[in-house]
mmCIF file of C-alpha atoms and ligand atoms in Angstrom:
data_model
loop_
_atom_site.group_PDB
_atom_site.id
_atom_site.type_symbol
_atom_site.label_atom_id
_atom_site.label_comp_id
_atom_site.label_asym_id
_atom_site.label_seq_id
_atom_site.Cartn_x
_atom_site.Cartn_y
_atom_site.Cartn_z
ATOM 1 C CA MET A 1189 130.852 169.003 87.353
ATOM 2 C CA ASP A 1190 131.521 165.490 86.069
ATOM 3 C CA LEU A 1191 129.434 162.486 87.088
ATOM 4 C CA ALA A 1192 131.928 161.063 89.577
ATOM 5 C CA GLY A 1193 131.895 164.487 91.263
ATOM 6 C CA ALA A 1194 128.070 164.396 91.536
ATOM 7 C CA PHE A 1195 128.071 160.956 93.195
ATOM 8 C CA GLN A 1196 130.851 162.103 95.555
ATOM 9 C CA GLU A 1197 128.758 165.084 96.503
ATOM 10 C CA ILE A 1198 125.706 162.897 97.259
ATOM 11 C CA ASP A 1199 127.936 160.629 99.356
ATOM 12 C CA SER A 1200 129.411 163.504 101.323
ATOM 13 C CA ILE A 1201 125.941 164.934 102.048
ATOM 14 C CA LEU A 1202 124.828 161.515 103.330
ATOM 15 C CA ASP A 1203 128.011 161.329 105.436
ATOM 16 C CA ARG A 1204 127.142 164.676 106.997
ATOM 17 C CA LEU A 1205 123.615 163.484 107.784
ATOM 18 C CA ALA A 1206 124.920 160.227 109.276
ATOM 19 C CA VAL A 1207 127.052 162.006 111.893
ATOM 20 C CA GLU A 1208 124.368 164.477 112.944
ATOM 21 C CA ASP A 1209 123.579 164.064 116.656
ATOM 22 C CA LEU A 1210 119.873 163.182 116.602
ATOM 23 C CA ASN A 1211 119.534 163.559 120.393
ATOM 24 C CA SER A 1212 119.947 167.300 119.955
ATOM 25 C CA LEU A 1213 116.913 167.427 117.636
ATOM 26 C CA PRO A 1214 113.214 167.170 118.628
ATOM 27 C CA ALA A 1215 111.780 163.732 117.787
ATOM 28 C CA GLU A 1216 108.823 165.366 115.964
ATOM 29 C CA SER A 1217 111.183 166.807 113.371
ATOM 30 C CA MET A 1218 112.054 163.252 112.303
ATOM 31 C CA GLY A 1219 108.592 163.045 110.649
ATOM 32 C CA ASP A 1220 109.440 165.746 108.111
ATOM 33 C CA ASP A 1221 112.859 164.144 107.651
ATOM 34 C CA GLN A 1222 111.178 160.815 106.842
ATOM 35 C CA ILE A 1223 108.994 162.428 104.191
ATOM 36 C CA ALA A 1224 111.973 164.271 102.681
ATOM 37 C CA LEU A 1225 114.179 161.161 102.657
ATOM 38 C CA GLN A 1226 111.418 158.996 101.119
ATOM 39 C CA ARG A 1227 111.045 161.547 98.319
ATOM 40 C CA ILE A 1228 114.800 161.626 97.764
ATOM 41 C CA GLY A 1229 114.786 157.800 97.709
ATOM 42 C CA ASN A 1230 112.061 157.873 95.029
ATOM 43 C CA ARG A 1231 114.076 160.359 92.965
ATOM 44 C CA VAL A 1232 117.202 158.227 93.255
ATOM 45 C CA GLN A 1233 115.190 155.219 92.026
ATOM 46 C CA ALA A 1234 113.935 157.267 89.070
ATOM 47 C CA GLU A 1235 117.482 158.152 88.092
ATOM 48 C CA ALA A 1236 118.598 154.518 88.477
ATOM 49 C CA VAL A 1237 115.752 153.414 86.187
ATOM 50 C CA ARG A 1238 116.595 156.100 83.615
ATOM 51 C CA ARG A 1239 120.226 154.998 83.477
ATOM 52 C CA LEU A 1240 119.281 151.305 83.463
ATOM 53 C CA ARG A 1241 117.213 151.875 80.314
ATOM 54 C CA HIS A 1242 120.237 153.249 78.439
ATOM 55 C CA PHE A 1243 122.442 150.452 79.901
ATOM 56 C CA ASP A 1244 119.941 147.777 78.810
ATOM 57 C CA ARG A 1245 119.091 149.095 75.366
ATOM 58 C CA ASN A 1246 122.701 149.712 74.319
ATOM 59 C CA GLN A 1247 124.064 146.578 75.999
ATOM 60 C CA GLY A 1248 126.325 148.384 78.436
ATOM 61 C CA TYR A 1249 126.579 145.108 80.357
ATOM 62 C CA ALA A 1250 128.281 143.276 77.446
ATOM 63 C CA ALA A 1251 131.709 144.769 78.205
ATOM 64 C CA SER A 1252 131.831 142.850 81.501
ATOM 65 C CA GLY A 1253 130.839 139.575 79.825
ATOM 66 C CA ALA A 1254 127.243 139.453 81.147
ATOM 67 C CA LEU A 1255 124.652 138.294 78.608
ATOM 68 C CA THR A 1256 121.713 140.449 79.776
ATOM 69 C CA ALA A 1257 121.077 143.503 81.941
ATOM 70 C CA LYS A 1258 119.146 141.258 84.321
ATOM 71 C CA ALA A 1259 122.109 138.881 84.709
ATOM 72 C CA TRP A 1260 124.426 141.850 85.243
ATOM 73 C CA LEU A 1261 122.134 143.298 87.994
ATOM 74 C CA ARG A 1262 122.052 139.955 89.800
ATOM 75 C CA TRP A 1263 125.838 139.627 89.545
ATOM 76 C CA LYS A 1264 126.990 143.159 90.343
ATOM 77 C CA CYS A 1265 124.149 144.484 92.554
ATOM 78 C CA ASN A 1266 123.268 141.228 94.356
ATOM 79 C CA LEU A 1267 119.597 141.407 93.335
ATOM 80 C CA THR A 1268 117.312 138.378 93.216
ATOM 81 C CA GLY A 1269 116.305 137.242 89.750
ATOM 82 C CA ALA A 1270 112.769 138.536 90.299
ATOM 83 C CA ALA A 1271 113.941 141.992 91.462
ATOM 84 C CA ALA A 1272 116.444 142.313 88.605
ATOM 85 C CA SER A 1273 113.902 141.377 85.961
ATOM 86 C CA ASP A 1274 111.321 143.742 87.522
ATOM 87 C CA GLN A 1275 113.794 146.644 87.310
ATOM 88 C CA VAL A 1276 114.644 145.936 83.671
ATOM 89 C CA GLU A 1277 110.926 145.626 82.793
ATOM 90 C CA VAL A 1278 110.079 148.880 84.575
ATOM 91 C CA ALA A 1279 112.976 150.658 82.824
ATOM 92 C CA ARG A 1280 111.664 149.494 79.446
ATOM 93 C CA GLN A 1281 108.000 150.297 80.131
ATOM 94 C CA LEU A 1282 108.565 153.740 81.673
ATOM 95 C CA GLU A 1283 109.878 155.023 78.351
ATOM 96 C CA SER A 1284 106.291 155.089 77.069
ATOM 97 C CA LEU A 1285 104.836 156.306 80.393
ATOM 98 C CA PRO A 1286 105.802 159.990 80.641
ATOM 99 C CA LEU A 1287 103.459 160.881 83.526
ATOM 100 C CA THR A 1288 104.650 157.960 85.636
ATOM 101 C CA SER A 1289 108.315 158.749 84.899
ATOM 102 C CA LYS A 1290 107.820 162.367 85.905
ATOM 103 C CA ALA A 1291 105.960 161.498 89.142
ATOM 104 C CA LEU A 1292 108.778 159.124 90.137
ATOM 105 C CA ALA A 1293 111.484 161.641 89.170
ATOM 106 C CA ASP A 1294 109.703 164.320 91.210
ATOM 107 C CA GLY A 1295 109.618 161.928 94.173
ATOM 108 C CA ASP A 1296 105.780 161.946 94.291
ATOM 109 C CA ILE A 1297 105.370 158.177 93.876
ATOM 110 C CA SER A 1298 107.576 155.262 94.935
ATOM 111 C CA TYR A 1299 109.317 152.715 92.742
ATOM 112 C CA ARG A 1300 106.701 150.152 93.873
ATOM 113 C CA HIS A 1301 103.892 152.358 92.504
ATOM 114 C CA ALA A 1302 105.779 152.896 89.235
ATOM 115 C CA SER A 1303 106.365 149.158 88.937
ATOM 116 C CA LEU A 1304 102.622 148.439 89.338
ATOM 117 C CA ILE A 1305 101.717 151.005 86.681
ATOM 118 C CA ALA A 1306 104.399 149.638 84.337
ATOM 119 C CA ARG A 1307 103.047 146.092 84.709
ATOM 120 C CA THR A 1308 99.518 147.370 84.075
ATOM 121 C CA ALA A 1309 100.699 149.097 80.887
ATOM 122 C CA GLU A 1310 102.167 145.788 79.748
ATOM 123 C CA GLN A 1311 98.890 143.962 80.486
ATOM 124 C CA LEU A 1312 96.670 146.585 78.885
ATOM 125 C CA GLY A 1313 98.846 146.983 75.759
ATOM 126 C CA GLU A 1314 97.182 149.378 73.334
ATOM 127 C CA MET A 1315 94.326 150.042 75.762
ATOM 128 C CA MET A 1316 96.757 151.891 78.055
ATOM 129 C CA GLU A 1317 96.119 155.433 76.842
ATOM 130 C CA ALA A 1318 97.267 158.711 78.367
ATOM 131 C CA HIS A 1319 93.860 158.930 80.053
ATOM 132 C CA ALA A 1320 94.378 155.608 81.869
ATOM 133 C CA GLU A 1321 97.924 156.535 82.861
ATOM 134 C CA SER A 1322 96.706 159.854 84.235
ATOM 135 C CA ILE A 1323 94.086 158.073 86.408
ATOM 136 C CA LEU A 1324 96.689 155.669 87.783
ATOM 137 C CA VAL A 1325 99.352 158.296 88.514
ATOM 138 C CA THR A 1326 96.787 160.493 90.305
ATOM 139 C CA ALA A 1327 95.730 157.470 92.391
ATOM 140 C CA ALA A 1328 99.362 156.464 93.055
ATOM 141 C CA LYS A 1329 100.103 159.885 94.579
ATOM 142 C CA GLU A 1330 97.321 159.332 97.150
ATOM 143 C CA LEU A 1331 97.281 155.586 97.832
ATOM 144 C CA ASP A 1332 99.613 152.895 99.147
ATOM 145 C CA PRO A 1333 100.582 150.207 96.598
ATOM 146 C CA LEU A 1334 97.974 147.699 97.849
ATOM 147 C CA ARG A 1335 95.120 150.169 97.353
ATOM 148 C CA LEU A 1336 96.597 151.217 94.016
ATOM 149 C CA ARG A 1337 96.366 147.539 93.030
ATOM 150 C CA TYR A 1338 92.629 147.632 93.767
ATOM 151 C CA VAL A 1339 92.237 150.696 91.516
ATOM 152 C CA ILE A 1340 94.192 148.865 88.809
ATOM 153 C CA LEU A 1341 91.901 145.829 89.113
ATOM 154 C CA HIS A 1342 88.824 148.044 88.723
ATOM 155 C CA LEU A 1343 90.348 149.758 85.693
ATOM 156 C CA ARG A 1344 91.334 146.451 84.097
ATOM 157 C CA HIS A 1345 87.887 145.047 84.848
ATOM 158 C CA CYS A 1346 86.375 147.889 82.787
ATOM 159 C CA LEU A 1347 88.826 147.444 79.925
ATOM 160 C CA GLN A 1348 89.621 143.695 79.935
ATOM 161 C CA PRO A 1349 86.966 141.765 81.884
ATOM 162 C CA ASP A 1350 87.939 138.441 80.236
ATOM 163 C CA GLU A 1351 91.579 138.734 81.283
ATOM 164 C CA ILE A 1352 90.572 139.596 84.869
ATOM 165 C CA LEU A 1353 88.430 136.439 84.936
ATOM 166 C CA ASP A 1354 91.364 134.410 83.565
ATOM 167 C CA ASP A 1355 93.649 135.834 86.276
ATOM 168 C CA ALA A 1356 91.120 134.927 88.981
ATOM 169 C CA ASN A 1357 90.783 131.396 87.566
ATOM 170 C CA GLU A 1358 94.568 131.011 87.578
ATOM 171 C CA ALA A 1359 94.741 132.209 91.194
ATOM 172 C CA HIS A 1360 92.027 129.659 92.037
ATOM 173 C CA GLU A 1361 94.082 126.872 90.407
ATOM 174 C CA ARG A 1362 97.084 127.777 92.562
ATOM 175 C CA ARG A 1363 95.192 126.962 95.799
ATOM 176 C CA PHE A 1364 96.668 124.292 98.065
ATOM 177 C CA LEU A 1365 96.768 123.204 101.681
ATOM 178 C CA TYR A 1366 99.378 121.113 103.411
ATOM 179 C CA LEU A 1367 98.569 119.684 106.827
ATOM 180 C CA SER A 1368 101.422 117.513 107.982
ATOM 181 C CA GLN A 1369 102.399 116.061 111.322
ATOM 182 C CA THR A 1370 106.010 116.512 112.362
ATOM 183 C CA PHE A 1371 108.101 113.881 114.116
ATOM 184 C CA GLY A 1372 107.458 115.786 117.363
ATOM 185 C CA GLY A 1373 103.691 115.333 116.946
ATOM 186 C CA ILE A 1374 102.953 118.961 116.080
ATOM 187 C CA PHE A 1375 100.876 119.694 112.983
ATOM 188 C CA ARG A 1376 102.176 122.234 110.476
ATOM 189 C CA ILE A 1377 99.866 124.098 108.108
ATOM 190 C CA ASP A 1378 100.958 125.748 104.895
ATOM 191 C CA GLY A 1379 98.649 126.848 102.156
ATOM 192 C CA GLN A 1380 97.303 129.383 99.716
ATOM 193 C CA LEU A 1381 93.697 130.323 98.975
ATOM 194 C CA ASP A 1382 92.124 132.405 96.255
ATOM 195 C CA ALA A 1383 90.475 135.723 97.184
ATOM 196 C CA GLU A 1384 87.063 134.192 97.861
ATOM 197 C CA GLY A 1385 88.309 131.204 99.880
ATOM 198 C CA GLY A 1386 90.637 133.407 101.923
ATOM 199 C CA ALA A 1387 87.879 135.920 102.634
ATOM 200 C CA ALA A 1388 85.515 133.118 103.769
ATOM 201 C CA LEU A 1389 88.129 131.689 106.149
ATOM 202 C CA GLN A 1390 89.124 135.134 107.416
ATOM 203 C CA THR A 1391 85.487 136.070 108.098
ATOM 204 C CA ALA A 1392 84.858 132.818 110.003
ATOM 205 C CA LEU A 1393 88.071 133.184 112.033
ATOM 206 C CA ASP A 1394 87.382 136.848 112.803
ATOM 207 C CA SER A 1395 83.961 135.982 114.227
ATOM 208 C CA LEU A 1396 85.572 133.388 116.512
ATOM 209 C CA MET A 1397 88.518 135.602 117.537
ATOM 210 C CA ARG A 1398 86.647 138.636 118.915
ATOM 211 C CA PRO A 1399 88.563 141.264 120.938
ATOM 212 C CA PRO A 1400 90.739 139.634 123.630
ATOM 213 C CA ALA A 1401 89.728 139.859 127.314
ATOM 214 C CA ALA A 1402 91.997 141.775 129.716
ATOM 215 C CA ASP A 1403 93.643 138.610 131.072
ATOM 216 C CA ASP A 1404 94.107 137.097 127.611
ATOM 217 C CA GLU A 1405 97.853 136.862 127.099
ATOM 218 C CA ARG A 1406 97.702 134.946 123.831
ATOM 219 C CA THR A 1407 99.370 136.533 120.802
ATOM 220 C CA ALA A 1408 97.222 137.384 117.778
ATOM 221 C CA THR A 1409 98.645 134.377 115.924
ATOM 222 C CA GLN A 1410 97.853 132.060 118.854
ATOM 223 C CA ARG A 1411 94.294 133.405 118.961
ATOM 224 C CA ARG A 1412 93.953 132.789 115.218
ATOM 225 C CA ALA A 1413 95.236 129.217 115.657
ATOM 226 C CA ASP A 1414 92.711 128.647 118.479
ATOM 227 C CA ALA A 1415 89.932 130.055 116.288
ATOM 228 C CA MET A 1416 90.813 127.599 113.519
ATOM 229 C CA VAL A 1417 90.705 124.649 115.958
ATOM 230 C CA GLU A 1418 87.398 125.964 117.337
ATOM 231 C CA LEU A 1419 86.028 126.027 113.786
ATOM 232 C CA ALA A 1420 86.910 122.332 113.395
ATOM 233 C CA ARG A 1421 85.662 121.392 116.876
ATOM 234 C CA SER A 1422 82.302 123.125 116.466
ATOM 235 C CA GLN A 1423 81.820 121.265 113.168
ATOM 236 C CA LEU A 1424 82.655 117.945 114.850
ATOM 237 C CA ASP A 1425 80.516 118.665 117.919
ATOM 238 C CA GLY A 1426 77.606 119.967 115.843
ATOM 239 C CA GLY A 1427 77.371 116.652 113.988
ATOM 240 C CA ARG A 1428 76.865 118.412 110.649
ATOM 241 C CA LEU A 1429 79.815 116.744 108.914
ATOM 242 C CA PRO A 1430 79.210 113.795 106.577
ATOM 243 C CA GLU A 1431 79.629 110.298 107.999
ATOM 244 C CA VAL A 1432 82.881 108.414 107.554
ATOM 245 C CA GLY A 1433 82.679 104.604 107.681
ATOM 246 C CA GLY A 1434 79.074 104.755 108.883
ATOM 247 C CA GLN A 1435 79.856 107.075 111.812
ATOM 248 C CA LYS A 1436 79.826 110.792 112.373
ATOM 249 C CA PRO A 1437 83.481 111.950 112.458
ATOM 250 C CA HIS A 1438 84.800 112.544 115.961
ATOM 251 C CA LEU A 1439 88.024 112.619 117.929
ATOM 252 C CA THR A 1440 88.692 109.399 119.789
ATOM 253 C CA VAL A 1441 90.976 109.067 122.799
ATOM 254 C CA THR A 1442 91.901 105.632 124.135
ATOM 255 C CA VAL A 1443 93.027 105.681 127.728
ATOM 256 C CA ASP A 1444 93.615 103.220 130.586
ATOM 257 C CA ILE A 1445 91.431 103.797 133.647
ATOM 258 C CA ASP A 1446 94.703 104.011 135.632
ATOM 259 C CA THR A 1447 95.785 106.929 133.443
ATOM 260 C CA LEU A 1448 92.398 108.629 133.722
ATOM 261 C CA THR A 1449 92.604 108.400 137.541
ATOM 262 C CA LYS A 1450 96.251 109.594 137.415
ATOM 263 C CA GLN A 1451 97.785 106.525 139.055
ATOM 264 C CA PRO A 1452 101.592 106.745 139.296
ATOM 265 C CA GLY A 1453 103.378 104.804 136.549
ATOM 266 C CA SER A 1454 100.392 104.740 134.181
ATOM 267 C CA ARG A 1455 101.005 105.033 130.446
ATOM 268 C CA ALA A 1456 100.049 107.970 128.263
ATOM 269 C CA ALA A 1457 96.610 108.234 126.692
ATOM 270 C CA GLU A 1458 96.367 107.911 122.921
ATOM 271 C CA LEU A 1459 94.712 110.422 120.678
ATOM 272 C CA GLU A 1460 93.554 109.613 117.160
ATOM 273 C CA TRP A 1461 96.509 108.656 114.886
ATOM 274 C CA ALA A 1462 98.133 106.895 117.908
ATOM 275 C CA GLN A 1463 99.534 110.144 119.208
ATOM 276 C CA PRO A 1464 100.403 109.824 122.947
ATOM 277 C CA ILE A 1465 99.000 112.697 125.046
ATOM 278 C CA PRO A 1466 99.357 113.550 128.770
ATOM 279 C CA ALA A 1467 96.821 112.139 131.250
ATOM 280 C CA GLU A 1468 95.551 115.631 132.110
ATOM 281 C CA THR A 1469 94.696 116.318 128.447
ATOM 282 C CA ALA A 1470 92.733 113.043 128.332
ATOM 283 C CA ARG A 1471 90.931 114.069 131.539
ATOM 284 C CA ARG A 1472 89.980 117.399 129.957
ATOM 285 C CA LEU A 1473 88.710 115.722 126.773
ATOM 286 C CA ALA A 1474 86.819 113.181 128.898
ATOM 287 C CA CYS A 1475 85.330 115.916 131.119
ATOM 288 C CA ASP A 1476 82.404 116.557 128.814
ATOM 289 C CA ALA A 1477 82.666 113.829 126.178
ATOM 290 C CA ALA A 1478 81.073 110.451 125.681
ATOM 291 C CA VAL A 1479 82.967 107.581 127.244
ATOM 292 C CA THR A 1480 82.822 103.872 126.418
ATOM 293 C CA PRO A 1481 84.601 101.611 128.932
ATOM 294 C CA PHE A 1482 86.139 98.388 127.577
ATOM 295 C CA PHE A 1483 88.817 95.840 128.403
ATOM 296 C CA SER A 1484 91.879 95.976 126.190
ATOM 297 C CA GLU A 1485 93.589 92.862 124.863
ATOM 298 C CA ALA A 1486 96.155 93.071 127.656
ATOM 299 C CA GLY A 1487 93.276 92.731 130.111
ATOM 300 C CA SER A 1488 93.570 96.206 131.565
ATOM 301 C CA GLU A 1489 90.452 98.268 132.001
ATOM 302 C CA SER A 1490 90.390 101.016 129.380
ATOM 303 C CA ALA A 1491 88.018 103.620 128.108
ATOM 304 C CA GLN A 1492 87.358 105.141 124.719
ATOM 305 C CA ILE A 1493 86.427 108.791 124.794
ATOM 306 C CA GLY A 1494 84.347 109.203 121.704
ATOM 307 C CA PRO A 1495 80.920 109.207 120.148
ATOM 308 C CA THR A 1496 78.399 107.140 122.129
ATOM 309 C CA SER A 1497 76.567 108.298 125.271
ATOM 310 C CA ARG A 1498 77.623 111.657 126.682
ATOM 311 C CA VAL A 1499 78.884 111.963 130.243
ATOM 312 C CA VAL A 1500 76.809 115.107 130.591
ATOM 313 C CA SER A 1501 73.358 114.307 129.160
ATOM 314 C CA GLY A 1502 71.537 116.583 126.740
ATOM 315 C CA PRO A 1503 68.972 117.919 129.260
ATOM 316 C CA MET A 1504 71.706 118.554 131.841
ATOM 317 C CA GLN A 1505 73.831 120.376 129.201
ATOM 318 C CA ARG A 1506 70.853 122.610 128.428
ATOM 319 C CA THR A 1507 70.198 123.372 132.109
ATOM 320 C CA LEU A 1508 73.878 124.128 132.633
ATOM 321 C CA LYS A 1509 73.880 126.509 129.673
ATOM 322 C CA LEU A 1510 70.814 128.293 131.083
ATOM 323 C CA LEU A 1511 72.486 128.599 134.494
ATOM 324 C CA ASP A 1512 76.007 129.594 133.465
ATOM 325 C CA LYS A 1513 75.235 131.222 130.057
ATOM 326 C CA GLY A 1514 78.921 131.041 129.088
ATOM 327 C CA CYS A 1515 82.418 130.522 130.467
ATOM 328 C CA ARG A 1516 82.340 131.133 134.227
ATOM 329 C CA PHE A 1517 85.982 132.226 134.558
ATOM 330 C CA ALA A 1518 86.126 135.794 135.902
ATOM 331 C CA GLY A 1519 86.347 138.353 133.098
ATOM 332 C CA CYS A 1520 85.643 135.829 130.313
ATOM 333 C CA ASP A 1521 82.683 136.556 128.044
ATOM 334 C CA CYS A 1522 82.921 133.430 125.907
ATOM 335 C CA PRO A 1523 79.364 132.334 124.950
ATOM 336 C CA ALA A 1524 77.955 128.918 125.899
ATOM 337 C CA ALA A 1525 78.275 127.579 122.343
ATOM 338 C CA TRP A 1526 82.066 127.535 122.705
ATOM 339 C CA THR A 1527 82.302 125.972 126.133
ATOM 340 C CA ASP A 1528 82.842 122.537 127.690
ATOM 341 C CA ALA A 1529 81.056 121.238 130.803
ATOM 342 C CA HIS A 1530 83.845 120.842 133.366
ATOM 343 C CA HIS A 1531 83.596 118.520 136.380
ATOM 344 C CA ILE A 1532 84.995 120.397 139.417
ATOM 345 C CA LYS A 1533 85.862 116.973 140.842
ATOM 346 C CA ASN A 1534 86.701 114.806 137.840
ATOM 347 C CA TRP A 1535 84.247 111.947 137.293
ATOM 348 C CA ALA A 1536 87.217 109.562 136.953
ATOM 349 C CA ASP A 1537 88.050 110.446 140.570
ATOM 350 C CA GLY A 1538 84.444 109.765 141.644
ATOM 351 C CA GLY A 1539 83.074 113.281 141.046
ATOM 352 C CA PRO A 1540 79.323 113.154 140.313
ATOM 353 C CA THR A 1541 77.796 114.449 137.072
ATOM 354 C CA THR A 1542 75.432 116.785 138.918
ATOM 355 C CA LEU A 1543 74.882 120.513 138.489
ATOM 356 C CA ASP A 1544 76.706 121.371 141.730
ATOM 357 C CA ASN A 1545 79.838 119.656 140.338
ATOM 358 C CA LEU A 1546 79.608 121.089 136.806
ATOM 359 C CA VAL A 1547 80.583 124.460 135.401
ATOM 360 C CA LEU A 1548 80.879 125.809 131.866
ATOM 361 C CA LEU A 1549 84.397 126.796 130.770
ATOM 362 C CA CYS A 1550 85.656 128.010 127.412
ATOM 363 C CA ARG A 1551 88.348 125.860 125.774
ATOM 364 C CA ARG A 1552 91.116 128.216 126.903
ATOM 365 C CA HIS A 1553 90.047 128.308 130.554
ATOM 366 C CA HIS A 1554 89.263 124.582 130.531
ATOM 367 C CA ARG A 1555 92.906 124.104 129.573
ATOM 368 C CA PHE A 1556 93.947 126.489 132.407
ATOM 369 C CA VAL A 1557 92.295 124.139 134.882
ATOM 370 C CA HIS A 1558 93.486 120.781 133.547
ATOM 371 C CA GLU A 1559 96.896 121.285 131.936
ATOM 372 C CA GLY A 1560 97.552 124.640 133.664
ATOM 373 C CA GLY A 1561 96.989 123.394 137.217
ATOM 374 C CA TRP A 1562 94.374 125.972 138.337
ATOM 375 C CA THR A 1563 91.949 124.836 141.059
ATOM 376 C CA LEU A 1564 88.248 125.670 140.987
ATOM 377 C CA GLU A 1565 85.772 125.832 143.857
ATOM 378 C CA LEU A 1566 82.031 126.189 143.295
ATOM 379 C CA GLY A 1567 79.996 127.749 146.106
ATOM 380 C CA PRO A 1568 76.346 126.929 146.978
ATOM 381 C CA ASN A 1569 75.078 129.852 144.841
ATOM 382 C CA ARG A 1570 77.328 128.831 141.939
ATOM 383 C CA GLU A 1571 79.924 131.501 142.782
ATOM 384 C CA LEU A 1572 83.188 130.302 141.268
ATOM 385 C CA VAL A 1573 86.609 130.778 142.884
ATOM 386 C CA ALA A 1574 89.632 130.144 140.651
ATOM 387 C CA ILE A 1575 92.944 129.603 142.424
ATOM 388 C CA PRO A 1576 96.103 129.894 140.325
ATOM 389 C CA PRO A 1577 98.688 127.105 140.592
HETATM 390 ZN ZN1 LIG B 1875 87.356 119.638 132.823
HETATM 391 ZN ZN1 LIG B 1876 86.769 131.444 129.458
#
């Protein structure tokens, strides 16, 4: 059978599979089919690599006017530059990696595994002996590519500790963090950390994320974002950050008393960086924070929510924490360290800063009450009723 006939035969088999009525087959049987098809996919990749090697070495691409096999792959197979150059590299390296070639041709490992082993062979050079290849192929048959990468790092650490250190130093140099405010006022974060920095951040965020409560409808990414803000807030609140301009760093909100008491027609409050925020957000931030009243240049009575004397004094905070122990919202187990003292009747509306008007709420439930429009009632024995909007 000639080659064209072989490809036709593969195509016609795939055509037969594509028209098979899957509803007539048990869903469980699809598992075996997946395994079989993955293996066939691996074998197809092996054959593509084998033919690419011949194509590359003997300049089969030249007839069409392409200058390199990589350029030809990008042009004719629509591959990205990175994917095309990876395939050419793997094709070249696999020639001296018989065990890897065989495992891929047998369908036992994927192209991704073979590519990792090929790159390792390039890095190890003469240190890549049959013994090392055998270790990696055995591991590749059992592990996903990420775990295989860990095995490779251990192996390289034994054989080339200096190079591993250089790689880690390079990864460290590539760290960056962008924090930029968009025109709409939202902050965007984009960044990259080395292994150690990423692990430190991940560990801190994980401890703040904890398993979600039953009523917690936030997505995992929203919970991670909240954890990151909590990390910053607890640093600011804890007063452990170095002083800036002779003051401990803090968030400052400037707000007219009219806005704080929600008078119709009042202007927005202003957060640090002159960012206008809704009155209800200012009321939430003012609920537990220190407030300094002052008269603005325009003569209107204003307040700065910031660093000086706290609305809820230290001793009262401590008593409240002893009483409530954590967020009082039903079903919430957020500990006291991550809560705000909420005034049931806002102090701007004349609510007193007394224990029978104060309740601990976590940041999420505090937001429920202010921006979310929930109403709270506190009974004589501190039983809390939360009424949805
Ligand atoms: Zn509040
Ligand atoms: Zn809560």
